C-alpha cells in the first residue's frame, strides 16, 4: 500500500506521455487470424489492402511482431492539445456506494469530438496526408468517429466524406453540423449515391441503416475516387494500436502511485477503446508478469462476445470488405435501435476476439435501462454526463464495486469512460420520461444472423 494520498485526478506531464504505441499482437502466442480475401479465400496481401487503406496503415495492420511503434512527432503534438487525459479516482462514487473498492476511470471525453476516437483519427489522417492523398471516406454510427475524423482532417487540410447511419443523421442533427463545421461532407446511409446503398435501399426500403451498411458505402466511395482511401474507427488492429495511448497513460499514472488494478473494465463495440485501455496490462499478462481480470461489456441487444460465434465474417453488410475472424452475430444481423449507437456493430476486433477465445478476458452483456440507471447514478456524484456507450462500463464497475461491499474486499477497479453524452440527450429524455425499453433478443433472431455467415 502506498502511503501517498492519491489525488482525485492523476495527470501526467507532457514528458510522461507515451512516445510509442504498444502493439499487443507482438506478445500474443496465438496471433489474431489474418484478414481474408473473400474471392480467393487467401490472406489479404499488402498490395490488395493498399487499394483500400493508406500504405503505412496497412503496414501497421499486418505487423504482428513489432511491439513498440514510434508515434510521429506531429501526432504527438496534436495529442498534446487534448491529452494526457485524466485518470480520475472516483472517491465520490465510492462513498455513495459505500464500497471498500477503489474505483478509477480514464476519461476520454475531454475534447470537442467527445470521445477516444480522436486518438486514432489523427493518426489515420496523418498517414493519409503523408502519402499525398486528397481525402478519406468513412462511416459513422452515433457520430463520434465521424466528428473525430472531421476534426483531424480539418486540422491537416484533408477532404473528409462521412456516411452517417440514417437514424443517427436524423436523431443527431447537431453532430452533423459539428462535422460540417470542420469541413466534412456528411451523407445519410443508406444513400442513393453508391451502388451498394441503392441495393440495400431496394431490399430494405425505409431502413434506418446500420454501421455495416455505411461501411460498404464508404469503401465503395473511396475505391472509386482518385486520391482517396477508406479509414475505419474501430475493429482493425491499427486502431487498437493507436488507442494503446489510453492504456499506456493509465499504466504510467497508476504506477506513479503503486496501484495495481485487479479488474479492468471497458465497453466493447468494435473493441478499440477496450483494446487500447488493456493493451499494456494484457501485455504483462501474456508475458506472465502480472495477472488482471479484464471485462468487456456489451449491450444485450448486440452481444457479439456473449452470444456470437468465433468465425470468419464480413465486416460490412454489403460484403465488400475482407473477411475477418472474430466473434460475430453475422453481417446480416440488424440490431434493435438502442441508444448506444457506437456499440451496434455485429462483429468484434479480431485481436480481442482471439484473446477472449484464449480465456484471457471475460465478457458481460447488459440491458440498456440498467445502463442508464448507472449513467444517472454516476452523473449525479461524479458530475460527468457519460455517453451511453461508456455507461456500459460504468454499469459493470458499479456492480463489481457492490460485490466488494458484500465481501469487504478493497479491490482496485479501473474502467474506461470513453466519452460524453451531450449528443445523446434524446436517449436521456427517453430514460427520464420512463419510456426506455429493453428489447429481448431471441435465439431465432440470432440464428437469422448466423445464417448470413459466409462459408470459408
Ligand atoms: C465508438 C464508441 C465506443 C465503442 O467503440 P469501441 O471501438 O468498441 O471503443 C465506445 N464509447 C464511445 C464514446 C464511442 O464513441
Short mmCIF file of C-alpha atoms and ligand atoms in Angstrom, two decimals:
data_model
loop_
_atom_site.label_atom_id
_atom_site.label_comp_id
_atom_site.label_asym_id
_atom_site.label_seq_id
_atom_site.Cartn_x
_atom_site.Cartn_y
_atom_site.Cartn_z
CA UNK A 1 0.00 0.00 0.00
CA UNK A 2 1.20 3.43 -0.95
CA UNK A 3 1.34 5.95 1.90
CA UNK A 4 0.77 8.75 -0.53
CA UNK A 5 -2.77 10.09 -0.78
CA UNK A 6 -3.98 9.53 -4.30
CA UNK A 7 -5.32 12.75 -5.85
CA UNK A 8 -8.79 12.99 -7.36
CA UNK A 9 -7.21 13.40 -10.76
CA UNK A 10 -3.89 11.89 -11.73
CA UNK A 11 -2.43 13.94 -14.56
CA UNK A 12 0.75 13.20 -16.41
CA UNK A 13 3.19 15.79 -17.66
CA UNK A 14 3.80 16.13 -21.41
CA UNK A 15 7.12 14.41 -20.83
CA UNK A 16 5.39 11.38 -19.33
CA UNK A 17 3.11 10.93 -22.34
CA UNK A 18 3.84 7.86 -24.47
CA UNK A 19 6.26 8.26 -27.36
CA UNK A 20 5.48 4.80 -28.72
CA UNK A 21 2.26 2.91 -29.33
CA UNK A 22 2.25 -0.63 -27.99
CA UNK A 23 1.27 -3.44 -30.33
CA UNK A 24 -0.13 -6.22 -28.14
CA UNK A 25 -0.04 -8.73 -31.03
CA UNK A 26 3.74 -8.91 -30.62
CA UNK A 27 3.23 -10.63 -27.28
CA UNK A 28 0.38 -12.92 -28.32
CA UNK A 29 1.27 -16.58 -28.83
CA UNK A 30 -1.91 -17.15 -30.79
CA UNK A 31 -1.99 -14.26 -33.22
CA UNK A 32 -5.31 -12.92 -34.48
CA UNK A 33 -6.25 -14.69 -37.73
CA UNK A 34 -5.39 -12.75 -40.90
CA UNK A 35 -7.94 -10.83 -42.97
CA UNK A 36 -9.06 -12.97 -45.88
CA UNK A 37 -9.91 -12.04 -49.45
CA UNK A 38 -13.48 -13.30 -49.97
CA UNK A 39 -12.81 -14.07 -53.64
CA UNK A 40 -9.57 -16.05 -53.32
CA UNK A 41 -10.03 -17.20 -49.69
CA UNK A 42 -6.35 -16.33 -49.18
CA UNK A 43 -4.93 -13.89 -46.61
CA UNK A 44 -5.12 -10.30 -47.85
CA UNK A 45 -1.76 -9.10 -49.09
CA UNK A 46 -0.19 -5.67 -48.69
CA UNK A 47 -0.95 -4.92 -52.35
CA UNK A 48 -4.60 -5.86 -52.05
CA UNK A 49 -5.11 -3.84 -48.89
CA UNK A 50 -3.40 -0.70 -50.19
CA UNK A 51 -6.24 -0.07 -52.62
CA UNK A 52 -8.49 0.49 -49.63
CA UNK A 53 -6.20 1.78 -46.85
CA UNK A 54 -3.12 4.06 -46.74
CA UNK A 55 0.18 2.24 -47.12
CA UNK A 56 1.56 2.95 -43.67
CA UNK A 57 -1.68 1.87 -42.05
CA UNK A 58 -1.62 -1.39 -44.00
CA UNK A 59 1.90 -1.97 -42.65
CA UNK A 60 0.65 -1.41 -39.12
CA UNK A 61 -2.34 -3.63 -39.79
CA UNK A 62 -0.15 -6.53 -40.87
CA UNK A 63 2.65 -6.04 -38.32
CA UNK A 64 2.36 -8.63 -35.59
CA UNK A 65 5.96 -8.64 -34.40
CA UNK A 66 6.97 -5.04 -33.61
CA UNK A 67 5.97 -4.39 -30.01
CA UNK A 68 6.64 -0.63 -29.94
CA UNK A 69 5.92 1.66 -32.87
CA UNK A 70 7.09 5.25 -32.61
CA UNK A 71 4.37 7.91 -32.59
CA UNK A 72 5.34 10.55 -35.18
CA UNK A 73 6.15 13.94 -33.66
CA UNK A 74 3.24 15.69 -35.44
CA UNK A 75 0.76 13.24 -33.94
CA UNK A 76 2.32 13.63 -30.51
CA UNK A 77 1.97 17.40 -30.83
CA UNK A 78 -1.70 17.01 -31.77
CA UNK A 79 -2.20 14.66 -28.81
CA UNK A 80 -0.84 17.40 -26.55
CA UNK A 81 -3.81 19.62 -27.43
CA UNK A 82 -6.17 17.34 -25.55
CA UNK A 83 -4.03 14.74 -23.80
CA UNK A 84 -2.94 13.38 -21.42
CA UNK A 85 -6.49 12.58 -20.41
CA UNK A 86 -7.12 12.48 -16.66
CA UNK A 87 -7.26 9.28 -14.67
CA UNK A 88 -9.85 10.05 -12.02
CA UNK A 89 -10.17 8.38 -8.65
CA UNK A 90 -13.94 8.12 -8.19
CA UNK A 91 -13.90 8.99 -4.48
CA UNK A 92 -17.42 10.41 -4.66
CA UNK A 93 -18.85 7.34 -6.32
CA UNK A 94 -17.04 5.03 -3.87
CA UNK A 95 -18.50 6.94 -0.96
CA UNK A 96 -22.00 6.93 -2.42
CA UNK A 97 -21.82 3.19 -3.00
CA UNK A 98 -20.33 2.58 0.43
CA UNK A 99 -17.79 0.27 -1.13
CA UNK A 100 -14.28 -0.51 0.08
CA UNK A 101 -13.26 -0.81 -3.60
CA UNK A 102 -11.06 1.86 -5.15
CA UNK A 103 -12.54 2.96 -8.45
CA UNK A 104 -10.60 4.76 -11.17
CA UNK A 105 -11.73 5.89 -14.58
CA UNK A 106 -9.81 7.12 -17.58
CA UNK A 107 -11.83 9.95 -19.09
CA UNK A 108 -11.51 10.31 -22.87
CA UNK A 109 -14.36 12.76 -23.39
CA UNK A 110 -12.34 15.96 -22.86
CA UNK A 111 -12.11 17.00 -26.49
CA UNK A 112 -14.71 18.54 -28.78
CA UNK A 113 -15.36 15.30 -30.64
CA UNK A 114 -16.27 13.95 -27.22
CA UNK A 115 -14.63 10.53 -27.29
CA UNK A 116 -11.46 8.45 -27.50
CA UNK A 117 -11.86 8.14 -31.28
CA UNK A 118 -9.71 11.19 -31.90
CA UNK A 119 -6.63 9.17 -30.85
CA UNK A 120 -6.86 7.06 -33.99
CA UNK A 121 -8.47 9.69 -36.24
CA UNK A 122 -5.43 11.95 -36.08
CA UNK A 123 -3.09 9.02 -36.75
CA UNK A 124 -5.05 7.80 -39.75
CA UNK A 125 -5.47 11.29 -41.21
CA UNK A 126 -1.76 11.95 -40.68
CA UNK A 127 -0.67 8.89 -42.69
CA UNK A 128 -3.15 9.76 -45.47
CA UNK A 129 -1.66 13.23 -45.65
CA UNK A 130 1.91 11.83 -45.61
CA UNK A 131 1.01 9.70 -48.60
CA UNK A 132 -0.15 12.78 -50.50
CA UNK A 133 -3.80 11.73 -50.66
CA UNK A 134 -6.62 14.21 -51.26
CA UNK A 135 -9.00 12.81 -48.74
CA UNK A 136 -10.59 9.95 -46.86
CA UNK A 137 -14.03 8.38 -46.61
CA UNK A 138 -15.57 6.72 -43.61
CA UNK A 139 -18.78 5.66 -41.90
CA UNK A 140 -20.10 6.90 -38.61
CA UNK A 141 -22.78 5.41 -36.40
CA UNK A 142 -23.59 7.59 -33.46
CA UNK A 143 -21.33 10.26 -34.92
CA UNK A 144 -18.33 10.24 -32.59
CA UNK A 145 -15.94 8.73 -35.11
CA UNK A 146 -17.12 10.99 -37.94
CA UNK A 147 -16.66 14.02 -35.71
CA UNK A 148 -13.21 12.92 -34.62
CA UNK A 149 -12.12 12.27 -38.18
CA UNK A 150 -13.56 15.61 -39.35
CA UNK A 151 -11.53 17.38 -36.67
CA UNK A 152 -8.35 15.58 -37.63
CA UNK A 153 -8.91 16.19 -41.36
CA UNK A 154 -9.83 19.82 -40.77
CA UNK A 155 -6.56 20.27 -38.89
CA UNK A 156 -4.46 18.65 -41.62
CA UNK A 157 -6.38 20.08 -44.59
CA UNK A 158 -7.68 16.75 -45.94
CA UNK A 159 -11.09 16.23 -47.52
CA UNK A 160 -13.40 14.06 -45.41
CA UNK A 161 -16.51 12.25 -46.69
CA UNK A 162 -18.66 10.71 -43.97
CA UNK A 163 -21.50 8.20 -44.43
CA UNK A 164 -23.64 8.55 -41.35
CA UNK A 165 -26.14 5.87 -40.29
CA UNK A 166 -29.51 7.38 -41.22
CA UNK A 167 -31.20 7.06 -37.81
CA UNK A 168 -28.32 8.96 -36.22
CA UNK A 169 -28.29 11.53 -39.01
CA UNK A 170 -31.92 12.27 -38.20
CA UNK A 171 -31.66 11.95 -34.41
CA UNK A 172 -28.44 13.90 -34.03
CA UNK A 173 -28.53 16.87 -36.40
CA UNK A 174 -26.14 18.78 -34.17
CA UNK A 175 -23.40 16.20 -34.57
CA UNK A 176 -23.79 16.55 -38.30
CA UNK A 177 -23.26 20.29 -38.02
CA UNK A 178 -20.11 19.86 -35.97
CA UNK A 179 -18.71 17.67 -38.73
CA UNK A 180 -19.70 20.15 -41.42
CA UNK A 181 -18.08 22.94 -39.45
CA UNK A 182 -14.79 21.04 -39.56
CA UNK A 183 -15.27 20.79 -43.34
CA UNK A 184 -16.64 17.26 -43.82
CA UNK A 185 -19.35 16.21 -46.28
CA UNK A 186 -21.99 14.15 -44.45
CA UNK A 187 -24.35 11.77 -46.31
CA UNK A 188 -27.10 9.74 -44.61
CA UNK A 189 -26.66 6.00 -45.19
CA UNK A 190 -28.01 4.02 -46.97
CA UNK A 191 -27.89 6.60 -49.75
CA UNK A 192 -28.59 6.73 -53.46
CA UNK A 193 -25.02 7.85 -54.15
CA UNK A 194 -23.44 4.38 -54.13
CA UNK A 195 -24.41 1.12 -55.86
CA UNK A 196 -24.36 -0.77 -52.58
CA UNK A 197 -26.54 1.89 -50.94
CA UNK A 198 -29.11 1.64 -53.73
CA UNK A 199 -29.12 -2.14 -53.42
CA UNK A 200 -29.68 -2.07 -49.64
CA UNK A 201 -32.45 0.54 -50.06
CA UNK A 202 -34.25 -1.64 -52.60
CA UNK A 203 -34.01 -4.68 -50.29
CA UNK A 204 -34.88 -2.83 -47.07
CA UNK A 205 -36.92 0.24 -48.04
CA UNK A 206 -37.22 2.69 -45.18
CA UNK A 207 -34.32 1.15 -43.22
CA UNK A 208 -32.63 3.41 -40.69
CA UNK A 209 -29.31 1.96 -41.77
CA UNK A 210 -26.53 0.29 -39.81
CA UNK A 211 -22.81 0.62 -39.37
CA UNK A 212 -22.19 -2.40 -41.59
CA UNK A 213 -24.13 -0.76 -44.36
CA UNK A 214 -22.41 2.63 -44.03
CA UNK A 215 -19.01 0.90 -44.16
CA UNK A 216 -19.91 -0.67 -47.52
CA UNK A 217 -20.84 2.73 -48.92
CA UNK A 218 -17.70 4.46 -47.64
CA UNK A 219 -15.44 1.72 -49.05
CA UNK A 220 -17.14 1.88 -52.44
CA UNK A 221 -16.79 5.66 -52.49
CA UNK A 222 -13.07 5.54 -51.59
CA UNK A 223 -12.15 2.87 -54.11
CA UNK A 224 -13.95 4.74 -56.93
CA UNK A 225 -12.41 8.11 -56.16
CA UNK A 226 -8.91 9.06 -57.26
CA UNK A 227 -6.62 10.02 -54.36
CA UNK A 228 -8.93 8.74 -51.64
CA UNK A 229 -8.68 5.94 -49.11
CA UNK A 230 -11.07 4.49 -46.61
CA UNK A 231 -10.47 4.76 -42.86
CA UNK A 232 -12.18 2.85 -40.07
CA UNK A 233 -12.66 3.98 -36.49
CA UNK A 234 -12.62 0.64 -34.71
CA UNK A 235 -12.23 -3.15 -35.10
CA UNK A 236 -8.92 -3.11 -37.00
CA UNK A 237 -5.53 -3.89 -35.45
CA UNK A 238 -4.17 -0.46 -36.43
CA UNK A 239 -6.96 1.26 -34.47
CA UNK A 240 -6.22 -0.78 -31.34
CA UNK A 241 -2.57 0.15 -31.79
CA UNK A 242 -3.33 3.90 -31.82
CA UNK A 243 -5.71 3.54 -28.90
CA UNK A 244 -2.94 2.00 -26.81
CA UNK A 245 -2.16 5.58 -25.68
CA UNK A 246 -5.16 5.21 -23.34
CA UNK A 247 -3.71 2.16 -21.62
CA UNK A 248 -0.13 3.40 -21.61
CA UNK A 249 -1.12 6.66 -19.91
CA UNK A 250 -3.31 4.76 -17.45
CA UNK A 251 -0.48 2.43 -16.54
CA UNK A 252 2.04 5.25 -16.09
CA UNK A 253 -0.41 7.12 -13.83
CA UNK A 254 -1.20 4.07 -11.69
CA UNK A 255 2.46 3.08 -11.45
CA UNK A 256 3.27 6.52 -10.04
CA UNK A 257 1.16 5.67 -7.01
CA UNK A 258 1.98 1.99 -6.86
CA UNK A 259 -1.58 1.00 -7.72
CA UNK A 260 -2.12 -2.35 -9.41
CA UNK A 261 -5.58 -2.85 -10.90
CA UNK A 262 -7.48 -6.01 -10.01
CA UNK A 263 -10.25 -5.53 -12.54
CA UNK A 264 -10.16 -3.56 -15.80
CA UNK A 265 -13.47 -2.84 -17.47
CA UNK A 266 -14.42 -1.32 -20.79
CA UNK A 267 -17.38 -1.16 -23.13
CA UNK A 268 -16.93 -3.02 -26.39
CA UNK A 269 -18.45 -2.05 -29.72
CA UNK A 270 -15.71 -2.88 -32.19
CA UNK A 271 -13.21 -3.18 -29.35
CA UNK A 272 -10.92 -0.20 -29.89
CA UNK A 273 -11.16 1.63 -26.55
CA UNK A 274 -11.07 -1.59 -24.57
CA UNK A 275 -8.22 -2.95 -26.68
CA UNK A 276 -6.32 0.30 -26.13
CA UNK A 277 -7.03 0.51 -22.41
CA UNK A 278 -5.99 -3.04 -21.65
CA UNK A 279 -3.06 -3.36 -24.04
CA UNK A 280 -0.09 -2.79 -21.67
CA UNK A 281 -1.82 -4.79 -18.94
CA UNK A 282 -2.64 -7.59 -21.35
CA UNK A 283 1.00 -7.49 -22.46
CA UNK A 284 2.11 -8.19 -18.88
CA UNK A 285 -0.47 -10.93 -18.62
CA UNK A 286 0.69 -12.52 -21.86
CA UNK A 287 4.32 -12.37 -20.76
CA UNK A 288 3.40 -13.91 -17.42
CA UNK A 289 4.46 -10.83 -15.44
CA UNK A 290 1.13 -9.99 -13.83
CA UNK A 291 -2.49 -11.01 -13.80
CA UNK A 292 -5.60 -8.92 -14.20
CA UNK A 293 -9.29 -9.60 -14.61
CA UNK A 294 -10.46 -7.93 -17.77
CA UNK A 295 -14.16 -7.49 -18.57
CA UNK A 296 -15.65 -6.43 -21.89
CA UNK A 297 -19.17 -5.01 -21.58
CA UNK A 298 -21.57 -5.15 -24.49
CA UNK A 299 -25.26 -4.39 -24.98
CA UNK A 300 -27.64 -7.32 -24.52
CA UNK A 301 -29.18 -6.36 -27.86
CA UNK A 302 -25.88 -6.70 -29.75
CA UNK A 303 -23.99 -9.41 -27.83
CA UNK A 304 -21.10 -10.33 -30.16
CA UNK A 305 -18.91 -11.86 -27.44
CA UNK A 306 -21.51 -13.46 -25.20
CA UNK A 307 -23.81 -14.90 -27.84
CA UNK A 308 -21.81 -14.64 -31.08
CA UNK A 309 -19.71 -17.17 -32.95
CA UNK A 310 -15.95 -17.11 -33.46
CA UNK A 311 -15.87 -17.32 -37.25
CA UNK A 312 -14.78 -15.58 -40.43
CA UNK A 313 -17.30 -12.94 -41.41
CA UNK A 314 -17.70 -9.77 -43.41
CA UNK A 315 -17.20 -6.51 -41.54
CA UNK A 316 -19.96 -4.86 -43.57
CA UNK A 317 -23.49 -5.57 -44.73
CA UNK A 318 -22.68 -5.03 -48.41
CA UNK A 319 -19.93 -7.67 -48.25
CA UNK A 320 -17.33 -5.52 -50.00
CA UNK A 321 -14.77 -5.72 -47.17
CA UNK A 322 -12.30 -8.52 -46.44
CA UNK A 323 -13.33 -11.31 -44.10
CA UNK A 324 -12.16 -11.10 -40.50
CA UNK A 325 -12.14 -13.91 -37.97
CA UNK A 326 -13.95 -12.56 -34.96
CA UNK A 327 -16.82 -13.03 -32.56
CA UNK A 328 -19.78 -12.10 -34.72
CA UNK A 329 -23.55 -12.18 -34.93
CA UNK A 330 -23.38 -12.31 -38.73
CA UNK A 331 -23.06 -9.35 -41.10
CA UNK A 332 -26.79 -9.66 -41.83
CA UNK A 333 -27.65 -9.14 -38.15
CA UNK A 334 -29.71 -5.96 -37.66
CA UNK A 335 -29.52 -4.85 -34.01
CA UNK A 336 -32.54 -3.16 -32.47
CA UNK A 337 -32.20 0.63 -32.37
CA UNK A 338 -30.76 1.00 -28.85
CA UNK A 339 -29.33 4.31 -27.82
CA UNK A 340 -25.69 3.29 -27.62
CA UNK A 341 -25.14 3.65 -31.37
CA UNK A 342 -21.40 3.10 -31.02
CA UNK A 343 -21.96 -0.44 -29.75
CA UNK A 344 -24.28 -1.59 -32.52
CA UNK A 345 -21.74 -3.49 -34.59
CA UNK A 346 -22.24 -7.17 -35.41
CA UNK A 347 -18.57 -8.14 -35.06
CA UNK A 348 -15.61 -7.52 -32.74
CA UNK A 349 -11.91 -6.74 -33.05
CA UNK A 350 -10.05 -9.89 -34.23
CA UNK A 351 -7.34 -9.20 -31.64
CA UNK A 352 -9.80 -9.04 -28.74
CA UNK A 353 -11.70 -12.00 -30.20
CA UNK A 354 -8.57 -14.14 -30.07
CA UNK A 355 -7.76 -13.01 -26.52
CA UNK A 356 -11.31 -13.78 -25.43
CA UNK A 357 -11.22 -17.13 -27.19
CA UNK A 358 -7.99 -17.95 -25.33
CA UNK A 359 -9.64 -17.20 -21.99
CA UNK A 360 -7.60 -14.07 -21.31
CA UNK A 361 -10.63 -11.86 -20.79
CA UNK A 362 -14.30 -12.08 -19.84
CA UNK A 363 -17.41 -10.54 -21.34
CA UNK A 364 -20.75 -9.45 -19.96
CA UNK A 365 -23.92 -8.26 -21.67
CA UNK A 366 -26.09 -5.61 -20.02
CA UNK A 367 -29.53 -4.12 -20.73
CA UNK A 368 -29.91 -0.50 -21.67
CA UNK A 369 -32.26 0.53 -18.84
CA UNK A 370 -29.72 -0.83 -16.34
CA UNK A 371 -27.02 1.05 -18.22
CA UNK A 372 -28.89 4.35 -17.98
CA UNK A 373 -29.53 3.82 -14.28
CA UNK A 374 -25.78 3.52 -13.82
CA UNK A 375 -25.23 6.59 -16.01
CA UNK A 376 -27.62 8.64 -13.88
CA UNK A 377 -26.04 7.48 -10.64
CA UNK A 378 -22.58 8.28 -11.97
CA UNK A 379 -23.55 11.70 -13.34
CA UNK A 380 -25.08 12.73 -10.03
CA UNK A 381 -21.98 12.01 -7.98
CA UNK A 382 -19.05 12.37 -10.39
CA UNK A 383 -20.50 15.27 -12.38
CA UNK A 384 -19.69 13.98 -15.85
CA UNK A 385 -22.60 13.23 -18.19
CA UNK A 386 -21.43 9.93 -19.67
CA UNK A 387 -22.02 8.64 -23.20
CA UNK A 388 -24.44 5.69 -23.29
CA UNK A 389 -21.62 3.51 -24.67
CA UNK A 390 -19.31 4.40 -21.78
CA UNK A 391 -22.14 3.79 -19.33
CA UNK A 392 -21.99 0.09 -20.13
CA UNK A 393 -18.60 0.06 -18.42
CA UNK A 394 -19.95 2.16 -15.54
CA UNK A 395 -22.73 -0.41 -15.01
CA UNK A 396 -20.29 -3.27 -14.53
CA UNK A 397 -17.83 -1.16 -12.50
CA UNK A 398 -20.66 -0.33 -10.09
CA UNK A 399 -21.76 -3.98 -9.98
CA UNK A 400 -18.21 -5.09 -9.15
CA UNK A 401 -17.87 -2.35 -6.51
CA UNK A 402 -21.12 -3.52 -4.90
CA UNK A 403 -19.75 -7.08 -4.79
CA UNK A 404 -16.74 -5.68 -2.92
CA UNK A 405 -19.11 -4.09 -0.43
CA UNK A 406 -20.52 -7.53 0.25
CA UNK A 407 -17.16 -9.29 0.52
CA UNK A 408 -15.30 -6.40 2.15
CA UNK A 409 -12.50 -6.53 -0.41
CA UNK A 410 -10.72 -3.28 -1.34
CA UNK A 411 -10.20 -4.14 -4.99
CA UNK A 412 -8.81 -1.67 -7.48
CA UNK A 413 -11.31 -1.28 -10.29
CA UNK A 414 -10.30 0.65 -13.41
CA UNK A 415 -12.71 1.46 -16.18
CA UNK A 416 -12.68 3.38 -19.44
CA UNK A 417 -15.02 6.37 -19.58
CA UNK A 418 -14.87 6.76 -23.33
CA UNK A 419 -16.97 9.86 -23.90
CA UNK A 420 -19.58 12.43 -23.03
CA UNK A 421 -23.31 12.16 -23.58
CA UNK A 422 -24.09 15.70 -24.76
CA UNK A 423 -25.31 14.43 -28.11
CA UNK A 424 -27.32 11.62 -26.53
CA UNK A 425 -29.93 13.73 -24.81
CA UNK A 426 -32.67 12.19 -26.89
CA UNK A 427 -31.78 8.89 -25.19
CA UNK A 428 -31.59 10.54 -21.77
CA UNK A 429 -35.01 12.10 -22.45
CA UNK A 430 -36.49 8.65 -23.12
CA UNK A 431 -34.92 7.39 -19.91
CA UNK A 432 -36.03 10.36 -17.83
CA UNK A 433 -39.58 10.04 -19.19
CA UNK A 434 -39.63 6.36 -18.23
CA UNK A 435 -40.09 5.36 -21.86
CA UNK A 436 -36.89 3.43 -22.38
CA UNK A 437 -37.45 -0.26 -23.02
CA UNK A 438 -35.22 -3.34 -23.18
CA UNK A 439 -35.79 -5.37 -26.29
CA UNK A 440 -35.37 -9.12 -25.87
CA UNK A 441 -33.12 -10.69 -28.45
CA UNK A 442 -34.46 -14.15 -29.24
CA UNK A 443 -32.42 -17.19 -30.26
CA UNK A 444 -34.34 -17.11 -33.53
CA UNK A 445 -33.10 -13.62 -34.36
CA UNK A 446 -29.57 -14.70 -33.50
CA UNK A 447 -29.89 -17.74 -35.78
CA UNK A 448 -31.04 -15.47 -38.60
CA UNK A 449 -27.82 -13.52 -38.24
CA UNK A 450 -25.70 -16.70 -38.17
CA UNK A 451 -27.38 -17.83 -41.40
CA UNK A 452 -25.64 -14.91 -43.13
CA UNK A 453 -22.15 -16.14 -42.16
CA UNK A 454 -20.05 -16.97 -45.24
CA UNK A 455 -18.60 -20.43 -45.91
CA UNK A 456 -14.82 -20.31 -45.54
C1 LIG B 1 -17.36 4.40 -30.67
C2 LIG B 1 -17.50 4.48 -29.23
C3 LIG B 1 -17.41 3.33 -28.43
C4 LIG B 1 -17.28 1.94 -28.96
O1 LIG B 1 -16.26 1.71 -29.84
P1 LIG B 1 -15.01 0.78 -29.48
O2 LIG B 1 -14.27 0.67 -30.77
O3 LIG B 1 -15.53 -0.51 -29.01
O4 LIG B 1 -14.24 1.50 -28.46
C5 LIG B 1 -17.48 3.49 -27.06
N1 LIG B 1 -17.67 4.69 -26.49
C6 LIG B 1 -17.76 5.82 -27.23
C7 LIG B 1 -17.97 7.11 -26.54
C8 LIG B 1 -17.67 5.74 -28.61
O5 LIG B 1 -17.75 6.84 -29.33
#
